[in-house]
Coordinates of C-alpha atoms and ligand atoms in Angstrom, one line a residue:
M1 CA -0.1 0.1 0.2
D2 CA 1.8 3.1 -1.1
K3 CA -0.3 5.4 0.6
L4 CA -2.7 5.8 3.9
Q5 CA -6.1 5.3 3.4
L6 CA -7.2 8.5 5.0
I7 CA -10.1 10.7 4.2
P8 CA -9.4 13.6 4.8
Y9 CA -6.1 13.2 3.7
S10 CA -3.1 14.8 6.2
N11 CA -1.4 17.1 4.6
E12 CA 2.3 16.0 5.7
V13 CA 2.7 12.6 5.8
R14 CA 6.2 10.7 6.2
M15 CA 6.2 6.9 6.0
L16 CA 9.7 5.4 7.7
P17 CA 10.9 2.0 7.0
G18 CA 9.5 -0.6 9.6
S19 CA 6.5 -1.3 11.8
I20 CA 4.9 -2.4 15.1
P21 CA 2.9 -4.8 16.1
L22 CA -0.2 -3.8 18.0
S23 CA 0.5 -5.9 20.9
K24 CA 3.2 -3.9 21.6
I25 CA 1.4 -0.9 22.2
G26 CA 0.6 -0.2 25.8
R27 CA -0.2 2.7 27.6
R28 CA 3.6 2.9 28.5
S29 CA 4.4 3.4 24.8
F30 CA 1.3 5.8 24.1
F31 CA 2.5 9.4 24.6
S32 CA 0.2 12.1 24.0
T33 CA 0.2 16.2 25.3
I34 CA -0.6 19.3 23.9
D35 CA 1.6 22.0 22.9
R36 CA -0.5 25.4 22.6
N37 CA 2.6 27.3 21.3
T38 CA 1.8 25.9 17.7
G39 CA -1.0 28.5 17.4
N40 CA -3.7 26.0 16.0
P41 CA -5.5 24.1 17.9
E42 CA -6.6 22.0 15.5
S43 CA -3.2 20.9 14.3
Y44 CA -1.3 17.7 15.4
Y45 CA 1.9 15.8 15.2
L46 CA 1.7 12.5 15.1
S47 CA 4.3 9.6 15.0
I48 CA 4.8 5.7 15.5
S49 CA 8.4 4.5 15.6
E50 CA 9.6 1.7 17.9
N51 CA 9.2 3.6 20.7
G52 CA 5.1 3.7 20.2
I53 CA 2.8 6.4 19.4
K54 CA 3.4 10.0 20.3
I55 CA 0.9 13.0 19.7
V56 CA 1.7 16.4 19.9
A57 CA -1.3 18.4 19.5
G58 CA -2.0 21.9 19.4
G59 CA -5.4 22.0 21.3
E60 CA -8.1 19.5 22.6
A61 CA -9.2 19.3 19.2
G62 CA -6.0 18.7 17.1
R63 CA -5.5 15.6 20.0
Y64 CA -9.1 14.5 19.0
Y65 CA -8.4 14.7 15.2
A66 CA -4.7 13.3 15.9
A67 CA -7.0 10.0 17.4
Q68 CA -9.6 10.0 14.5
T69 CA -6.2 9.8 11.8
L70 CA -4.7 7.1 14.1
K71 CA -8.3 5.1 14.2
Q72 CA -8.1 5.4 10.0
I73 CA -5.1 4.2 10.1
S74 CA -5.3 1.4 12.5
E75 CA -8.3 0.1 10.7
T76 CA -6.0 -0.3 7.4
Y77 CA -3.7 -1.9 9.2
P78 CA -4.7 -3.9 11.8
D79 CA -1.7 -6.1 13.0
R80 CA 1.3 -3.8 12.4
L81 CA 1.2 -0.1 12.1
P82 CA 3.8 1.5 10.1
F83 CA 6.3 3.6 11.1
L84 CA 5.2 7.4 10.4
E85 CA 5.5 10.7 11.0
I86 CA 2.1 13.2 10.2
R87 CA 2.3 16.5 10.9
D88 CA -1.1 18.2 10.3
K89 CA -3.3 21.4 10.2
P90 CA -6.2 22.2 8.6
A91 CA -6.8 24.0 5.1
F92 CA -9.7 25.7 6.4
P93 CA -11.0 26.9 10.2
Y94 CA -14.8 26.5 9.1
R95 CA -15.6 22.8 8.2
G96 CA -19.2 22.8 8.1
F97 CA -22.5 20.2 7.0
M98 CA -25.8 21.9 6.8
L99 CA -29.2 19.9 7.5
D100 CA -32.6 21.1 6.4
S101 CA -34.8 19.9 9.5
V102 CA -38.0 22.3 8.6
R103 CA -39.1 20.5 5.0
H104 CA -38.6 17.0 6.9
M105 CA -37.0 16.5 10.3
T106 CA -34.7 13.8 11.1
P107 CA -34.9 11.7 14.1
I108 CA -32.1 12.7 16.9
E109 CA -30.7 9.7 17.1
D110 CA -30.6 9.9 12.9
I111 CA -28.5 13.5 13.8
K112 CA -26.2 11.8 15.7
K113 CA -24.9 9.2 13.0
L114 CA -24.4 12.2 11.1
I115 CA -22.6 14.2 13.7
D116 CA -20.4 10.8 14.1
A117 CA -20.0 10.7 10.3
A118 CA -18.7 14.6 10.5
A119 CA -16.6 13.9 13.2
L120 CA -14.8 10.9 11.4
L121 CA -14.5 13.7 8.6
K122 CA -12.7 16.1 10.5
L123 CA -15.9 18.5 10.1
N124 CA -16.6 21.7 12.8
K125 CA -19.5 23.0 12.0
F126 CA -23.0 21.7 12.2
H127 CA -25.5 24.4 10.7
W128 CA -28.8 23.3 11.8
H129 CA -31.7 25.1 9.6
L130 CA -34.5 25.2 12.4
T131 CA -37.0 27.8 10.7
D132 CA -38.5 28.2 7.4
D133 CA -41.9 29.1 5.5
Q134 CA -43.0 25.1 5.6
G135 CA -42.2 24.7 9.9
W136 CA -40.7 26.0 13.1
R137 CA -38.6 23.5 14.5
I138 CA -37.4 25.0 17.6
E139 CA -38.8 25.0 20.9
I140 CA -39.5 28.3 22.1
D141 CA -41.2 29.6 25.6
S142 CA -41.8 33.3 24.9
Y143 CA -44.0 32.4 21.8
P144 CA -45.9 29.4 22.2
L145 CA -48.2 29.6 19.0
L146 CA -44.4 29.1 17.3
N147 CA -45.0 25.3 18.7
E148 CA -48.5 25.2 18.6
V149 CA -48.9 26.9 15.1
A150 CA -46.0 27.3 13.4
S151 CA -44.9 23.9 13.7
Y152 CA -47.4 22.3 11.8
R153 CA -48.6 22.2 8.0
N154 CA -51.7 20.9 6.3
G155 CA -49.7 18.8 3.9
S156 CA -46.6 18.8 2.0
H157 CA -46.6 19.4 -1.5
F158 CA -42.5 19.8 -2.9
G159 CA -42.7 19.0 -6.5
K160 CA -43.0 15.5 -6.9
V161 CA -43.8 14.8 -3.2
H162 CA -47.4 15.0 -2.5
D163 CA -48.5 14.4 0.9
D164 CA -52.0 16.0 2.1
R165 CA -51.5 14.6 6.0
I166 CA -50.6 17.1 8.4
Y167 CA -47.1 17.2 9.2
G168 CA -44.8 18.6 11.8
G169 CA -43.1 18.8 15.4
Y170 CA -40.4 20.5 16.9
Y171 CA -37.0 19.8 18.5
T172 CA -37.4 20.6 22.4
K173 CA -35.0 22.2 24.1
R174 CA -33.4 19.4 26.3
E175 CA -32.8 17.6 22.6
M176 CA -31.2 20.3 21.1
R177 CA -29.2 20.6 24.1
E178 CA -28.4 17.1 23.6
I179 CA -27.3 17.8 20.3
A180 CA -25.2 20.6 21.4
D181 CA -23.5 18.3 23.8
Y182 CA -23.1 15.3 21.7
C183 CA -21.4 17.9 19.2
A184 CA -19.3 19.4 21.8
D185 CA -17.7 16.1 22.5
R186 CA -17.0 15.9 18.9
H187 CA -15.1 19.2 18.7
I188 CA -17.9 20.4 16.2
D189 CA -20.2 23.9 17.0
V190 CA -23.3 23.6 16.3
I191 CA -24.9 26.8 14.2
P192 CA -28.4 26.9 14.7
E193 CA -29.9 29.1 12.0
I194 CA -33.2 31.2 12.2
D195 CA -33.9 32.7 8.8
M196 CA -35.3 36.1 8.5
P197 CA -36.6 38.6 7.1
G198 CA -37.8 36.2 4.4
H199 CA -38.5 32.3 4.8
M200 CA -41.2 33.5 8.0
V201 CA -44.3 32.3 6.7
A202 CA -44.6 29.6 9.6
A203 CA -44.0 32.0 12.4
I204 CA -46.5 34.8 10.6
A205 CA -49.2 32.0 10.3
A206 CA -48.7 32.3 14.4
Y207 CA -48.3 36.1 15.0
P208 CA -49.5 37.7 11.7
E209 CA -48.6 40.9 13.3
I210 CA -44.8 40.6 12.4
S211 CA -45.6 40.7 8.8
C212 CA -46.3 43.9 7.0
R213 CA -49.9 43.2 6.0
G214 CA -51.4 41.3 9.4
E215 CA -53.2 39.3 7.6
E216 CA -53.5 35.6 8.8
I217 CA -51.8 32.6 6.4
P218 CA -51.5 29.3 6.7
V219 CA -47.9 27.8 7.4
E220 CA -46.5 26.7 3.7
T221 CA -47.1 23.3 1.9
R222 CA -45.3 24.3 -1.1
Q223 CA -41.9 24.7 -1.7
G224 CA -40.8 28.1 -3.3
I225 CA -40.1 32.0 -2.2
F226 CA -42.9 33.5 -0.8
P227 CA -44.2 37.6 -0.6
D228 CA -45.0 37.6 3.1
I229 CA -42.0 38.1 5.0
L230 CA -41.0 40.1 8.1
C231 CA -42.2 43.8 8.6
A232 CA -39.1 45.6 9.0
G233 CA -40.9 48.8 10.2
N234 CA -42.9 47.3 12.9
P235 CA -40.6 47.2 16.2
K236 CA -42.3 44.5 17.8
T237 CA -40.9 42.5 14.7
L238 CA -37.0 43.1 16.0
Q239 CA -38.2 42.6 19.7
M240 CA -39.5 39.4 19.0
I241 CA -36.9 38.2 16.9
F242 CA -34.2 39.6 20.3
D243 CA -36.3 37.3 22.5
I244 CA -36.3 34.3 20.5
L245 CA -32.7 35.0 19.8
D246 CA -32.3 35.1 23.6
E247 CA -33.8 31.7 24.0
V248 CA -31.7 30.4 21.0
I249 CA -28.5 31.3 22.6
R250 CA -29.2 29.9 26.2
I251 CA -29.7 26.4 24.2
F252 CA -26.4 26.6 21.6
P253 CA -23.3 27.9 23.3
C254 CA -21.5 28.3 20.5
K255 CA -19.9 31.4 19.1
Y256 CA -22.4 31.6 15.7
I257 CA -26.0 32.1 15.1
H258 CA -27.1 31.9 11.2
I259 CA -29.7 34.8 10.6
G260 CA -30.6 33.7 7.1
G261 CA -31.5 36.7 5.1
D262 CA -31.7 34.8 1.6
E263 CA -34.8 34.5 -0.4
A264 CA -36.3 37.6 0.7
P265 CA -38.7 39.5 -1.7
K266 CA -38.9 43.1 -1.6
K267 CA -42.5 43.3 -3.0
R268 CA -44.9 43.9 0.9
W269 CA -41.9 46.5 1.8
K270 CA -42.6 48.3 -1.1
E271 CA -46.4 48.6 -0.6
C272 CA -45.8 49.0 3.6
R273 CA -46.4 52.5 4.9
H274 CA -44.1 51.3 7.8
C275 CA -41.4 49.6 6.1
Q276 CA -41.5 52.8 4.1
E277 CA -41.3 55.4 6.6
L278 CA -38.4 53.2 8.2
I279 CA -36.5 53.4 4.9
R280 CA -37.4 57.8 5.0
E281 CA -36.5 58.0 9.0
L282 CA -33.0 56.4 8.4
G283 CA -32.3 58.2 5.0
L284 CA -32.1 54.6 3.1
E285 CA -32.9 54.8 -0.7
T286 CA -34.0 51.3 -1.3
E287 CA -36.2 48.2 0.2
E288 CA -32.6 45.9 -0.5
E289 CA -30.9 48.6 2.0
L290 CA -33.7 48.1 4.5
Q291 CA -32.9 44.6 4.4
G292 CA -29.4 45.7 4.9
W293 CA -30.1 47.7 8.2
F294 CA -32.1 45.0 9.4
M295 CA -29.5 42.3 9.0
N296 CA -26.9 44.5 10.8
R297 CA -29.4 45.6 13.6
V298 CA -30.0 41.7 14.2
A299 CA -26.3 41.0 14.3
E300 CA -25.5 44.0 16.6
F301 CA -27.9 41.9 19.2
L302 CA -26.1 38.9 18.6
Q303 CA -22.6 40.7 19.5
S304 CA -24.2 42.4 22.5
R305 CA -24.6 38.8 23.8
G306 CA -21.0 37.8 22.7
R307 CA -22.2 35.9 19.6
K308 CA -21.5 36.6 15.7
A309 CA -23.8 36.3 12.9
I310 CA -23.9 34.4 9.5
T311 CA -26.0 35.4 6.7
W312 CA -26.5 33.7 2.9
N313 CA -24.9 36.1 0.4
E314 CA -28.5 37.8 -0.4
S315 CA -27.8 40.3 2.4
L316 CA -24.9 41.7 0.4
N317 CA -27.5 42.9 -2.1
S318 CA -27.6 46.1 0.5
G319 CA -24.5 47.2 -0.2
L320 CA -24.3 48.3 3.3
L321 CA -23.8 45.2 5.4
N322 CA -21.5 44.9 8.8
K323 CA -18.0 43.6 7.7
D324 CA -18.0 41.3 11.1
I325 CA -20.8 39.5 9.3
I326 CA -19.7 36.1 7.9
V327 CA -21.3 35.9 4.7
Q328 CA -22.4 32.2 3.3
M329 CA -21.9 31.9 -0.5
W330 CA -24.3 29.8 -1.9
M331 CA -25.5 31.5 -5.6
D332 CA -23.2 34.6 -6.5
R333 CA -23.7 35.4 -10.4
K334 CA -22.8 39.3 -9.0
K335 CA -19.5 38.3 -7.4
L336 CA -20.6 40.1 -4.1
S337 CA -19.1 37.9 -1.7
V338 CA -15.6 37.7 -3.4
D339 CA -15.5 41.8 -3.3
F340 CA -17.0 41.3 0.4
A341 CA -13.6 38.6 1.2
N342 CA -11.5 41.1 -1.0
S343 CA -12.5 44.2 1.1
G344 CA -11.7 42.3 4.6
G345 CA -15.1 40.3 5.5
N346 CA -15.0 36.5 5.9
I347 CA -16.7 34.4 3.8
I348 CA -18.2 30.8 3.6
V349 CA -18.1 28.8 0.4
S350 CA -21.7 26.8 -0.3
P351 CA -21.8 26.6 -4.4
F352 CA -24.9 25.0 -5.0
Y353 CA -24.2 23.7 -7.9
H354 CA -21.2 22.2 -6.5
Y355 CA -22.1 21.6 -3.0
Y356 CA -25.7 21.0 -2.6
L357 CA -26.1 17.1 -1.3
D358 CA -29.9 17.4 -2.6
Y359 CA -29.3 17.5 -5.9
P360 CA -29.0 14.4 -7.8
Y361 CA -25.3 12.6 -8.9
G362 CA -26.3 13.4 -12.3
M363 CA -26.5 16.6 -11.8
T364 CA -23.6 16.9 -9.1
P365 CA -21.3 13.9 -9.7
L366 CA -18.9 13.4 -6.8
N367 CA -15.6 14.1 -9.1
K368 CA -17.5 17.7 -9.8
T369 CA -17.8 18.1 -6.0
Y370 CA -14.4 17.1 -5.4
K371 CA -12.5 19.1 -8.0
F372 CA -14.5 22.4 -7.1
D373 CA -11.7 25.0 -5.4
P374 CA -12.9 27.1 -2.7
I375 CA -10.8 29.8 -3.6
L376 CA -13.2 31.6 -5.6
K377 CA -12.2 33.1 -9.0
G378 CA -11.5 36.7 -8.6
L379 CA -10.0 36.4 -5.3
D380 CA -7.1 38.5 -4.3
N381 CA -4.2 37.4 -1.5
Q382 CA -6.4 39.0 0.8
G383 CA -9.4 38.0 -0.1
A384 CA -8.3 34.1 -0.4
G385 CA -6.8 34.5 3.2
N386 CA -10.8 35.6 4.1
V387 CA -12.1 32.3 3.1
A388 CA -13.4 30.7 6.4
G389 CA -14.0 27.7 5.0
V390 CA -16.7 25.1 3.2
E391 CA -20.2 23.9 3.9
T392 CA -22.3 21.3 2.2
P393 CA -25.8 21.7 2.9
V394 CA -28.6 19.1 2.3
W395 CA -32.0 20.6 1.8
T396 CA -35.2 18.0 2.4
E397 CA -38.3 18.8 0.5
H398 CA -37.5 15.8 -1.3
I399 CA -35.6 13.9 1.2
R400 CA -38.0 12.1 3.3
D401 CA -36.2 9.2 4.9
F402 CA -32.7 8.6 6.9
N403 CA -31.5 6.3 4.4
Q404 CA -32.4 8.5 1.1
L405 CA -30.4 11.4 3.4
C406 CA -27.6 9.5 3.8
F407 CA -27.6 8.2 -0.1
M408 CA -27.9 11.9 -1.2
A409 CA -25.0 13.1 1.2
F410 CA -22.6 10.2 1.4
P411 CA -19.9 10.1 0.0
R412 CA -20.5 13.5 -1.3
A413 CA -20.0 14.9 1.7
A414 CA -16.8 13.3 2.2
A415 CA -15.1 15.3 -1.1
V416 CA -16.6 18.7 0.7
A417 CA -14.7 17.8 4.1
E418 CA -11.4 16.8 2.0
A419 CA -11.4 20.2 0.7
G420 CA -12.1 21.8 3.9
W421 CA -8.8 19.9 5.7
T422 CA -6.4 19.3 2.6
F423 CA -4.5 21.7 1.1
E424 CA -5.2 22.3 -2.3
E425 CA -1.7 21.2 -3.9
N426 CA -2.3 18.1 -1.7
R427 CA -5.6 17.1 -3.1
D428 CA -6.3 14.7 -6.2
V429 CA -9.3 13.4 -7.8
D430 CA -8.5 9.8 -8.5
D431 CA -6.4 9.1 -5.1
F432 CA -9.8 10.0 -3.1
N433 CA -11.4 7.2 -5.4
V434 CA -9.0 4.9 -4.2
R435 CA -9.1 5.9 -0.4
L436 CA -13.0 6.0 -0.7
Q437 CA -13.1 2.0 -0.7
A438 CA -11.8 2.5 2.7
L439 CA -14.4 4.8 4.0
I440 CA -17.3 3.3 3.0
P441 CA -17.0 0.3 5.7
R442 CA -16.6 3.1 8.1
L443 CA -19.4 5.0 7.2
R444 CA -21.5 1.8 7.4
S445 CA -20.4 1.0 11.0
L446 CA -21.9 4.5 12.3
G447 CA -25.1 3.6 10.6
I448 CA -24.8 5.2 7.3
K449 CA -25.2 3.8 4.0
P450 CA -23.6 6.0 1.3
A451 CA -25.0 5.6 -2.4
P452 CA -23.5 2.7 -4.2
E453 CA -20.3 3.5 -6.5
K454 CA -22.2 2.9 -9.9
D455 CA -24.2 5.9 -8.5
W456 CA -21.5 8.1 -8.3
N457 CA -20.5 9.5 -11.1
P458 CA -22.7 8.7 -14.0
N459 CA -22.1 8.9 -17.5
P460 CA -23.1 12.0 -19.7
F461 CA -26.4 10.2 -20.9
R462 CA -27.8 9.0 -17.4
R463 CA -26.5 12.7 -16.0
L464 CA -29.0 14.4 -18.8
I465 CA -31.7 11.7 -18.2
Q466 CA -31.1 12.8 -14.2
T467 CA -31.1 16.5 -14.8
I468 CA -34.0 16.2 -17.2
R469 CA -36.0 14.3 -14.3
F470 CA -34.9 16.9 -11.5
F471 CA -36.2 20.1 -13.1
L472 CA -39.4 18.0 -14.0
S473 CA -39.7 16.6 -10.1
I474 CA -39.2 20.4 -9.1
T475 CA -41.3 22.6 -11.3
T476 CA -44.6 21.6 -10.8
K477 CA -47.7 24.0 -10.8
E478 CA -46.9 24.2 -6.7
M479 CA -43.7 25.6 -7.4
I480 CA -44.1 29.6 -6.5
K481 CA -41.2 31.6 -7.6
G482 CA -40.9 35.1 -6.5
Y483 CA -44.3 37.2 -6.4
D484 CA -48.2 36.4 -6.2
Ligands
ZN1 ZN1 -43.7 46.5 6.6

């Protein structure tokens, strides 16, 4: 075997002649310490020699990653460990995966399996999409209708998915704390997302007064982009958001909170007396600027609580987003995220066409996901340094059970994990495909069933068929785009 079967691959590996039987390694020949002077708590040094195993890590996280690496090595060398030296650290500090628990909920026990897989792959951020038009999935005490009304919808009509039954529920605070603890044990931060000012139909169904029209509307049963969004001109709206965030912060101890900011049509704000008055009062020109102001206000509130905000890239349309908000790029034809990074802002790279795991393999084959370079075109030296990292989302409109979720997410999530950890010069798609063979049984042992190899990189004919089928399946009369 010429190369270690590691995923993600370690950045500096030196194989040395010789090996040591596993039976010879006991407590006395296992040395592990932390040296904080290395400056990177995720970095580690691992050596296997005739003296045994030695780990020097930059922090607890580094020690954990050294153990993950060692576990992967010992699985491919079950009897004798080869002599080697590894000096390793991640390419990016932010290596995330996102789960949409709104369109369809994943049971807590299955979420834990995903977290185990993420830990194996040295991912360190779990972005949890907990609110959207089709449901409210987070227990909130101060606004009980969010759970009594907003958590349930009257059916599900997402493209080819049709179901007239009531669907819903929410994660209790106890369950979410359990997930936060489970992640913390694996050096993963949970980043809850409360999506605003758009994608708020469920909350508006419970509390119509936070929308511009104040009219009663049902929790959405369709997928798409909807006109009713939060009223920025009503001071009650921000107060409610702050109250909710105060509860969210008490559940999740992590530094980041995602505040959405994507796909918010401005039709209601254009017609709303309160929103228009606020625009005049603030001396703003457009409704997009009002969104920038709104996101900044929420981010400043989080900052006053010692937290940091992340938004999707559409919030950059305002041209006045605070530089300390982290921007997650998913679809950005105007390259505003690149400009943001070049002028000092931090970005997370999640291009939908490469990293969205709910897309069929025919549209996004494994190798296409793997080959994407997170250093986006147009970034200058400073901008490249401002790429915080990568994240791979799974949206669940069309994913109704855990096996289907695993089929879509694995092994493509492993390709993104390697882009997050392994430096570009050390990445190689053919080599990755070879190393995957060892990863599959590891995933299976965690309760994850990845897609079979024949599905990873379909031929051009199958790609075409799958792409056509995908578009047919999402474009039905129930799909709403834009405005009513
Ligand atoms: Zn309004």
